[in-house]
Tab-separated table of C-alpha atoms in Angstrom:
chain	number	residue	atom	x	y	z
A	4	MET	CA	-7.037	-18.700	-23.667
A	5	SER	CA	-10.362	-17.304	-24.951
A	6	GLU	CA	-13.049	-19.763	-26.196
A	7	LYS	CA	-13.192	-20.303	-29.930
A	8	PRO	CA	-15.446	-18.381	-31.808
A	9	GLN	CA	-18.608	-19.437	-33.280
A	10	GLY	CA	-16.746	-21.203	-36.355
A	11	SER	CA	-17.644	-22.191	-39.895
A	12	GLY	CA	-21.448	-21.999	-38.970
A	13	GLU	CA	-21.419	-18.072	-38.873
A	14	SER	CA	-18.790	-18.278	-41.749
A	15	THR	CA	-21.125	-19.768	-43.805
A	16	LEU	CA	-24.273	-17.719	-43.102
A	17	THR	CA	-21.873	-14.493	-43.874
A	18	VAL	CA	-20.686	-16.406	-47.127
A	19	VAL	CA	-24.184	-17.383	-48.293
A	20	LEU	CA	-25.839	-13.941	-47.551
A	21	ALA	CA	-22.984	-12.319	-49.644
A	22	LEU	CA	-23.509	-14.575	-52.376
A	23	LEU	CA	-27.170	-13.928	-52.480
A	24	VAL	CA	-27.142	-10.213	-52.329
A	25	ASN	CA	-24.141	-9.948	-54.874
A	26	LEU	CA	-26.184	-12.111	-57.715
A	27	ALA	CA	-29.249	-9.941	-57.245
A	28	ILE	CA	-27.300	-6.841	-57.445
A	29	ALA	CA	-25.191	-8.097	-60.490
A	30	VAL	CA	-28.243	-8.527	-62.604
A	31	MET	CA	-29.474	-4.923	-61.491
A	32	LYS	CA	-26.060	-3.503	-62.398
A	33	ALA	CA	-25.649	-4.931	-65.687
A	34	ILE	CA	-29.330	-3.748	-67.228
A	35	ALA	CA	-28.662	-0.628	-65.645
A	36	GLY	CA	-25.143	-0.281	-67.512
A	37	ILE	CA	-26.697	-1.420	-70.688
A	38	VAL	CA	-29.623	1.214	-70.161
A	39	THR	CA	-27.543	3.945	-69.240
A	40	GLY	CA	-24.348	3.244	-71.134
A	41	SER	CA	-22.193	3.935	-68.054
A	42	ALA	CA	-18.817	2.294	-67.875
A	43	ALA	CA	-18.655	2.601	-64.220
A	44	ILE	CA	-21.982	0.802	-63.636
A	45	LEU	CA	-20.704	-1.731	-66.205
A	46	SER	CA	-17.578	-2.003	-64.072
A	47	GLU	CA	-19.629	-2.368	-60.946
A	48	ALA	CA	-21.712	-5.119	-62.662
A	49	ALA	CA	-18.394	-6.990	-63.664
A	50	HIS	CA	-17.386	-6.572	-59.738
A	51	SER	CA	-20.492	-7.856	-58.497
A	52	VAL	CA	-20.369	-11.083	-60.935
A	53	ALA	CA	-16.738	-11.395	-59.315
A	54	ASP	CA	-17.920	-11.356	-55.876
A	55	THR	CA	-20.767	-13.807	-56.577
A	56	PHE	CA	-17.817	-16.343	-57.861
A	57	THR	CA	-15.924	-15.332	-54.891
A	58	GLU	CA	-18.692	-16.537	-52.644
A	59	ALA	CA	-19.145	-19.729	-54.569
A	60	LEU	CA	-15.410	-20.346	-54.021
A	61	LEU	CA	-15.492	-19.499	-50.484
A	62	LEU	CA	-18.537	-22.020	-49.759
A	63	THR	CA	-16.441	-24.674	-51.449
A	64	ALA	CA	-13.744	-23.674	-49.170
A	65	LEU	CA	-15.876	-24.168	-46.059
A	66	ARG	CA	-17.156	-27.379	-47.151
A	67	ARG	CA	-13.990	-28.955	-48.362
A	68	SER	CA	-11.899	-27.916	-45.299
A	69	ASP	CA	-14.139	-29.270	-42.768
A	70	ARG	CA	-13.464	-33.034	-43.927
A	71	PRO	CA	-12.205	-35.131	-41.151
A	72	ALA	CA	-8.441	-36.417	-41.390
A	73	ASP	CA	-7.738	-39.875	-43.229
A	74	ARG	CA	-4.734	-41.748	-43.931
A	75	ARG	CA	-3.773	-39.627	-46.899
A	76	HIS	CA	-4.292	-36.268	-44.897
A	77	PRO	CA	-3.225	-37.274	-41.425
A	78	PHE	CA	-3.627	-33.233	-40.168
A	79	GLY	CA	-7.009	-32.926	-41.891
A	80	TYR	CA	-7.761	-30.671	-45.106
A	81	GLY	CA	-8.124	-27.319	-43.026
A	82	LYS	CA	-5.488	-25.489	-45.331
A	83	GLU	CA	-8.044	-26.432	-48.460
A	84	ARG	CA	-9.927	-23.158	-47.131
A	85	TYR	CA	-6.802	-21.043	-47.770
A	86	PHE	CA	-6.266	-22.552	-51.196
A	87	TRP	CA	-9.918	-21.697	-52.309
A	88	SER	CA	-9.965	-18.408	-50.815
A	89	LEU	CA	-6.754	-17.799	-52.957
A	90	LEU	CA	-8.697	-18.716	-56.077
A	91	ALA	CA	-11.126	-16.281	-54.749
A	92	ALA	CA	-8.575	-13.361	-54.731
A	93	VAL	CA	-7.533	-14.475	-58.171
A	94	SER	CA	-11.159	-14.031	-59.385
A	95	ILE	CA	-11.804	-10.764	-57.903
A	96	PHE	CA	-8.946	-9.433	-60.098
A	97	ALA	CA	-9.248	-11.668	-63.226
A	98	SER	CA	-13.063	-10.963	-63.537
A	99	GLY	CA	-13.507	-7.642	-61.451
A	100	ALA	CA	-10.352	-5.502	-61.631
A	101	MET	CA	-9.530	-6.466	-65.613
A	102	PHE	CA	-13.069	-5.655	-67.064
A	103	ALA	CA	-13.414	-2.378	-64.718
A	104	PHE	CA	-9.754	-1.095	-66.393
A	105	TYR	CA	-11.087	-2.294	-69.756
A	106	GLU	CA	-14.045	-0.330	-69.534
A	107	GLY	CA	-12.199	2.814	-67.890
A	108	PHE	CA	-9.340	2.861	-70.668
A	109	ARG	CA	-12.291	2.354	-73.445
A	110	THR	CA	-14.105	5.422	-72.154
A	111	VAL	CA	-11.434	7.599	-71.102
A	112	PHE	CA	-9.592	7.128	-74.466
A	113	GLY	CA	-12.244	6.106	-77.102
A	114	GLU	CA	-15.030	8.075	-78.614
A	115	PRO	CA	-17.273	10.295	-76.388
A	116	GLU	CA	-20.399	8.311	-75.270
A	117	GLU	CA	-23.816	10.156	-74.572
A	118	GLN	CA	-25.593	9.383	-71.368
A	119	THR	CA	-28.910	7.946	-71.427
A	120	LYS	CA	-31.508	7.557	-68.506
A	121	PRO	CA	-29.101	8.418	-65.470
A	122	LEU	CA	-31.934	8.221	-63.209
A	123	VAL	CA	-32.224	4.351	-63.660
A	124	GLY	CA	-28.455	4.388	-62.702
A	125	TYR	CA	-29.014	6.134	-59.547
A	126	ILE	CA	-32.136	4.220	-58.451
A	127	VAL	CA	-29.908	0.931	-59.130
A	128	LEU	CA	-26.938	2.143	-57.298
A	129	GLY	CA	-29.029	3.195	-54.511
A	130	LEU	CA	-30.804	0.069	-54.070
A	131	ALA	CA	-27.397	-1.768	-54.510
A	132	PHE	CA	-25.977	0.323	-51.667
A	133	VAL	CA	-28.936	-0.740	-49.337
A	134	LEU	CA	-28.344	-4.640	-50.198
A	135	GLU	CA	-24.419	-4.509	-49.765
A	136	SER	CA	-24.740	-2.657	-46.513
A	137	ILE	CA	-27.088	-5.755	-45.140
A	138	SER	CA	-24.222	-8.223	-46.049
A	139	TRP	CA	-21.591	-5.870	-45.000
A	140	THR	CA	-23.106	-5.690	-41.571
A	141	GLN	CA	-23.109	-9.406	-41.477
A	142	ALA	CA	-19.502	-9.590	-42.008
A	143	PHE	CA	-18.859	-6.877	-39.778
A	144	ARG	CA	-20.537	-8.323	-36.770
A	145	GLN	CA	-18.763	-11.559	-37.445
A	146	VAL	CA	-15.656	-9.823	-37.355
A	147	ARG	CA	-16.368	-7.812	-33.940
A	148	SER	CA	-17.282	-10.761	-32.070
A	149	GLU	CA	-14.577	-13.029	-33.138
A	150	SER	CA	-11.907	-10.182	-32.541
A	151	ALA	CA	-13.752	-9.924	-29.028
A	152	ALA	CA	-13.589	-13.583	-28.388
A	153	HIS	CA	-9.816	-13.585	-29.246
A	154	GLY	CA	-9.210	-10.548	-27.239
A	155	ARG	CA	-8.029	-8.487	-29.691
A	156	GLY	CA	-8.965	-5.273	-31.679
A	157	PHE	CA	-11.154	-4.849	-34.650
A	158	TRP	CA	-8.173	-4.265	-37.235
A	159	ASP	CA	-5.511	-5.998	-35.424
A	160	PHE	CA	-7.579	-9.196	-35.586
A	161	LEU	CA	-8.599	-8.726	-39.320
A	162	ARG	CA	-4.854	-8.721	-39.674
A	163	VAL	CA	-3.977	-11.780	-37.951
A	164	SER	CA	-7.075	-13.737	-38.288
A	165	ASP	CA	-6.466	-17.517	-39.719
A	166	ASP	CA	-10.252	-17.511	-41.325
A	167	PRO	CA	-9.565	-16.183	-44.877
A	168	THR	CA	-13.247	-16.483	-45.830
A	169	VAL	CA	-14.968	-13.855	-43.402
A	170	LYS	CA	-11.923	-11.721	-44.219
A	171	THR	CA	-12.591	-12.070	-47.620
A	172	VAL	CA	-16.196	-11.247	-47.464
A	173	PHE	CA	-15.853	-8.169	-45.262
A	174	LEU	CA	-13.208	-6.707	-47.558
A	175	GLU	CA	-14.960	-7.257	-50.690
A	176	ASP	CA	-18.151	-6.040	-49.396
A	177	SER	CA	-16.250	-2.605	-48.219
A	178	ALA	CA	-15.150	-2.221	-51.604
A	179	ALA	CA	-18.221	-2.831	-52.976
A	180	LEU	CA	-19.799	0.099	-50.956
A	181	THR	CA	-16.677	2.539	-51.864
A	182	GLY	CA	-17.095	1.185	-55.652
A	183	LEU	CA	-20.544	2.037	-55.515
A	184	VAL	CA	-19.835	5.577	-54.319
A	185	LEU	CA	-17.202	6.009	-57.085
A	186	ALA	CA	-19.851	4.766	-59.788
A	187	PHE	CA	-22.735	7.323	-58.305
A	188	ALA	CA	-19.909	9.732	-58.643
A	189	GLY	CA	-18.839	9.124	-62.134
A	190	LEU	CA	-22.192	8.873	-63.169
A	191	GLY	CA	-23.194	12.392	-61.728
A	192	LEU	CA	-20.000	14.153	-63.000
A	193	HIS	CA	-21.101	12.912	-66.615
A	194	GLN	CA	-24.300	14.301	-66.094
A	195	LEU	CA	-23.360	17.484	-64.884
A	196	THR	CA	-20.209	18.013	-67.258
A	197	GLY	CA	-21.229	15.963	-70.344
A	198	SER	CA	-17.926	14.703	-70.562
A	199	SER	CA	-18.075	10.546	-70.439
A	200	VAL	CA	-14.176	11.033	-69.181
A	201	TRP	CA	-15.556	11.173	-65.640
A	202	ASP	CA	-17.389	7.746	-65.852
A	203	GLY	CA	-14.238	6.055	-67.677
A	204	VAL	CA	-12.038	7.761	-64.377
A	205	ALA	CA	-14.579	6.321	-61.911
A	206	SER	CA	-14.425	2.907	-63.554
A	207	LEU	CA	-10.554	2.850	-63.440
A	208	ALA	CA	-10.795	4.020	-59.798
A	209	ILE	CA	-12.994	0.703	-59.370
A	210	GLY	CA	-10.343	-1.502	-61.057
A	211	VAL	CA	-7.448	-0.155	-58.671
A	212	LEU	CA	-9.782	-0.451	-55.673
A	213	LEU	CA	-10.556	-4.129	-56.897
A	214	ALA	CA	-6.889	-5.086	-57.433
A	215	LEU	CA	-5.946	-3.687	-54.118
A	216	VAL	CA	-8.342	-5.755	-52.420
A	217	ALA	CA	-7.226	-8.603	-54.462
A	218	TYR	CA	-3.593	-8.137	-53.529
A	219	THR	CA	-4.530	-7.937	-49.863
A	220	LEU	CA	-6.150	-11.179	-49.851
A	221	ALA	CA	-3.658	-13.004	-52.044
A	222	ARG	CA	-0.848	-12.216	-49.552
A	223	THR	CA	-2.817	-13.437	-46.550
A	224	ASN	CA	-3.658	-16.692	-48.296
A	225	GLN	CA	-0.234	-17.169	-49.272
A	226	GLY	CA	1.177	-16.593	-45.890
A	227	LEU	CA	-1.359	-19.429	-44.539
A	228	LEU	CA	-0.723	-21.704	-47.444
A	229	ILE	CA	3.166	-21.508	-47.054
A	230	GLY	CA	2.891	-22.456	-43.304
A	231	ARG	CA	2.330	-19.286	-40.998
A	232	GLN	CA	2.794	-19.694	-37.315
A	233	ALA	CA	0.237	-19.371	-34.800
A	234	ASP	CA	-0.769	-16.367	-32.984
A	235	PRO	CA	2.717	-14.989	-31.434
A	236	VAL	CA	0.654	-14.284	-27.970
A	237	MET	CA	-0.176	-17.734	-28.210
A	238	VAL	CA	3.534	-19.003	-28.827
A	239	LYS	CA	4.790	-16.893	-25.946
A	240	ALA	CA	2.041	-18.069	-23.583
A	241	ILE	CA	2.831	-21.734	-24.613
A	242	TRP	CA	6.624	-21.224	-24.123
A	243	ARG	CA	5.918	-20.019	-20.457
A	244	ARG	CA	3.564	-22.535	-19.718
A	245	LEU	CA	5.904	-25.348	-20.686
A	246	GLY	CA	8.543	-23.630	-18.620
A	247	GLU	CA	6.538	-24.052	-15.538
A	248	VAL	CA	6.263	-27.710	-16.169
A	249	PRO	CA	8.124	-29.413	-12.988
A	250	GLU	CA	9.770	-32.306	-14.885
A	251	VAL	CA	10.973	-29.779	-17.420
A	252	ASP	CA	14.396	-28.043	-16.783
A	253	ALA	CA	14.340	-25.696	-20.011
A	254	VAL	CA	12.074	-25.054	-23.013
A	255	VAL	CA	14.463	-25.517	-26.101
A	256	ASP	CA	12.045	-24.677	-28.948
A	257	VAL	CA	8.314	-24.327	-29.467
A	258	LEU	CA	7.377	-24.709	-33.110
A	259	THR	CA	3.555	-23.951	-34.201
A	260	MET	CA	2.030	-23.997	-37.548
A	261	LEU	CA	-1.699	-23.233	-38.640
A	262	ILE	CA	-3.302	-25.910	-40.288
A	263	GLY	CA	-6.643	-24.640	-40.783
A	264	THR	CA	-8.811	-22.087	-38.994
A	265	ASP	CA	-8.522	-22.595	-35.613
A	266	ARG	CA	-6.383	-25.624	-35.753
A	267	VAL	CA	-2.834	-25.293	-34.554
A	268	LEU	CA	0.091	-28.002	-34.956
A	269	LEU	CA	2.385	-27.685	-31.935
A	270	CYS	CA	6.104	-29.190	-31.761
A	271	ALA	CA	7.933	-28.403	-28.288
A	272	ARG	CA	11.713	-29.603	-27.753
A	273	LEU	CA	12.028	-29.914	-24.183
A	274	ASP	CA	15.127	-30.743	-21.750
A	275	PHE	CA	13.335	-32.923	-19.197
A	276	ASP	CA	14.727	-33.464	-15.860
A	277	ASP	CA	17.487	-36.412	-16.277
A	278	SER	CA	16.318	-38.054	-13.200
A	279	LEU	CA	13.047	-38.999	-14.614
A	280	THR	CA	12.715	-42.666	-15.606
A	281	ALA	CA	11.412	-43.689	-19.068
A	282	HIS	CA	7.848	-44.153	-17.559
A	283	GLN	CA	7.872	-41.085	-15.666
A	284	LEU	CA	8.888	-39.294	-18.817
A	285	GLU	CA	5.994	-40.884	-20.906
A	286	ASP	CA	3.494	-39.841	-18.250
A	287	ALA	CA	4.847	-36.464	-18.170
A	288	CYS	CA	4.589	-35.973	-21.823
A	289	VAL	CA	0.804	-37.164	-21.728
A	290	ARG	CA	0.057	-35.239	-18.786
A	291	VAL	CA	1.363	-31.890	-20.507
A	292	SER	CA	-0.210	-32.596	-23.715
A	293	SER	CA	-3.952	-32.846	-21.794
A	294	GLU	CA	-3.029	-29.501	-19.914
A	295	LEU	CA	-1.879	-27.595	-22.830
A	296	ARG	CA	-5.095	-28.999	-25.246
A	297	ALA	CA	-7.521	-27.603	-22.187
A	298	GLU	CA	-5.651	-24.378	-21.686
A	299	PHE	CA	-5.103	-23.683	-25.321
A	300	THR	CA	-8.378	-24.827	-27.317
A	301	ASP	CA	-6.849	-24.091	-30.869
A	302	LEU	CA	-4.292	-26.682	-30.380
A	303	ASP	CA	-5.062	-29.815	-32.899
A	304	GLU	CA	-1.849	-31.718	-32.898
A	305	ILE	CA	0.764	-31.839	-30.061
A	306	PHE	CA	4.364	-33.336	-30.387
A	307	LEU	CA	6.628	-33.113	-27.566
A	308	GLU	CA	10.344	-33.923	-28.274
A	309	PRO	CA	12.856	-34.528	-25.576
A	310	VAL	CA	16.120	-33.011	-26.564
A	311	PRO	CA	19.275	-31.494	-24.625
A	312	ARG	CA	19.292	-27.993	-24.225
A	313	THR	CA	23.125	-27.899	-24.891
A	314	ASP	CA	22.981	-28.714	-28.506
A	315	PRO	CA	24.844	-25.710	-30.256
A	316	GLU	CA	23.186	-26.234	-33.661
A	317	LEU	CA	19.750	-26.535	-32.116
A	318	ARG	CA	20.224	-23.320	-30.066
A	319	ARG	CA	21.407	-21.310	-33.047
A	320	ARG	CA	18.395	-22.281	-35.154
A	321	VAL	CA	16.015	-21.112	-32.136
A	322	LEU	CA	17.620	-17.960	-31.689
A	323	GLU	CA	17.524	-16.839	-35.575
A	324	ARG	CA	14.001	-17.901	-35.777
A	325	TYR	CA	12.331	-16.199	-32.732
A	326	GLY	CA	15.207	-14.452	-30.553
A	327	ASP	CA	15.479	-15.261	-27.083
A	328	LEU	CA	11.810	-15.981	-26.105
A	329	SER	CA	12.698	-17.191	-22.678
A	330	ALA	CA	13.974	-13.737	-21.621
A	331	ASP	CA	10.650	-12.023	-22.550
């Protein structure tokens, strides 16, 4: 298996950079929105405020999830990263999308509004695009390096990644760049046509964009909080590796669960050779656990359970869960 990626250190850098960038952009957009009277720019200001809160929540996720295991939490606090990342997704929707929808509907269906000093809006949107690009580039580089370390394509890794922090930053920065283009279009069409409806339409489009990002991130963290299995490629590799152990007659079941970023809990049910003594069985379990940890570096806790392969109920449950992995 490939080595672990650089870990929470680079994730922290990515999140801190995004927080500082979004804080500066939020102030600029708010001023420009008030000066120009643009609903789209005000929506983008709310977008940046939501992103700033999001990064603060992600920093909390990184700090709290790295705490060591203790008596009350014997498997550690890794899943706290998923909880705080879920709150970050809620923040994007509640603070950003809802305000954008409000501004959009108010502008489209309310009294026509006169545009003032659009040049200020163009300058601020241009500066914001440059700053957002810096944050987006850092997030893109981290996703690319981690996807290469895991031997996966960029988008495939982003889909299955168990680190919601970098995924959140990358998606929200991508949405921010898209939102800036929409705001620029709304501001320009308002100036060209004299109709503030275009500004409101741009604001509504920004709201839809933020709602989609929030939904995607919420679904990701929901699955991780419930208890998603490890990468299926890893599960099948572990299944095959256990099948090669001399003392094992058959692999009956392999259960995995993500208990944090780059941390996997493994429970393997094995039908051992009946001729083994209790001492030989114990030695085999210790050796196999050590070999698995060396080969699959994401494994955090390993449980090996001797069971008979002939148990019909257990066999039924395995087939319902995975199908016949031994035939792959």
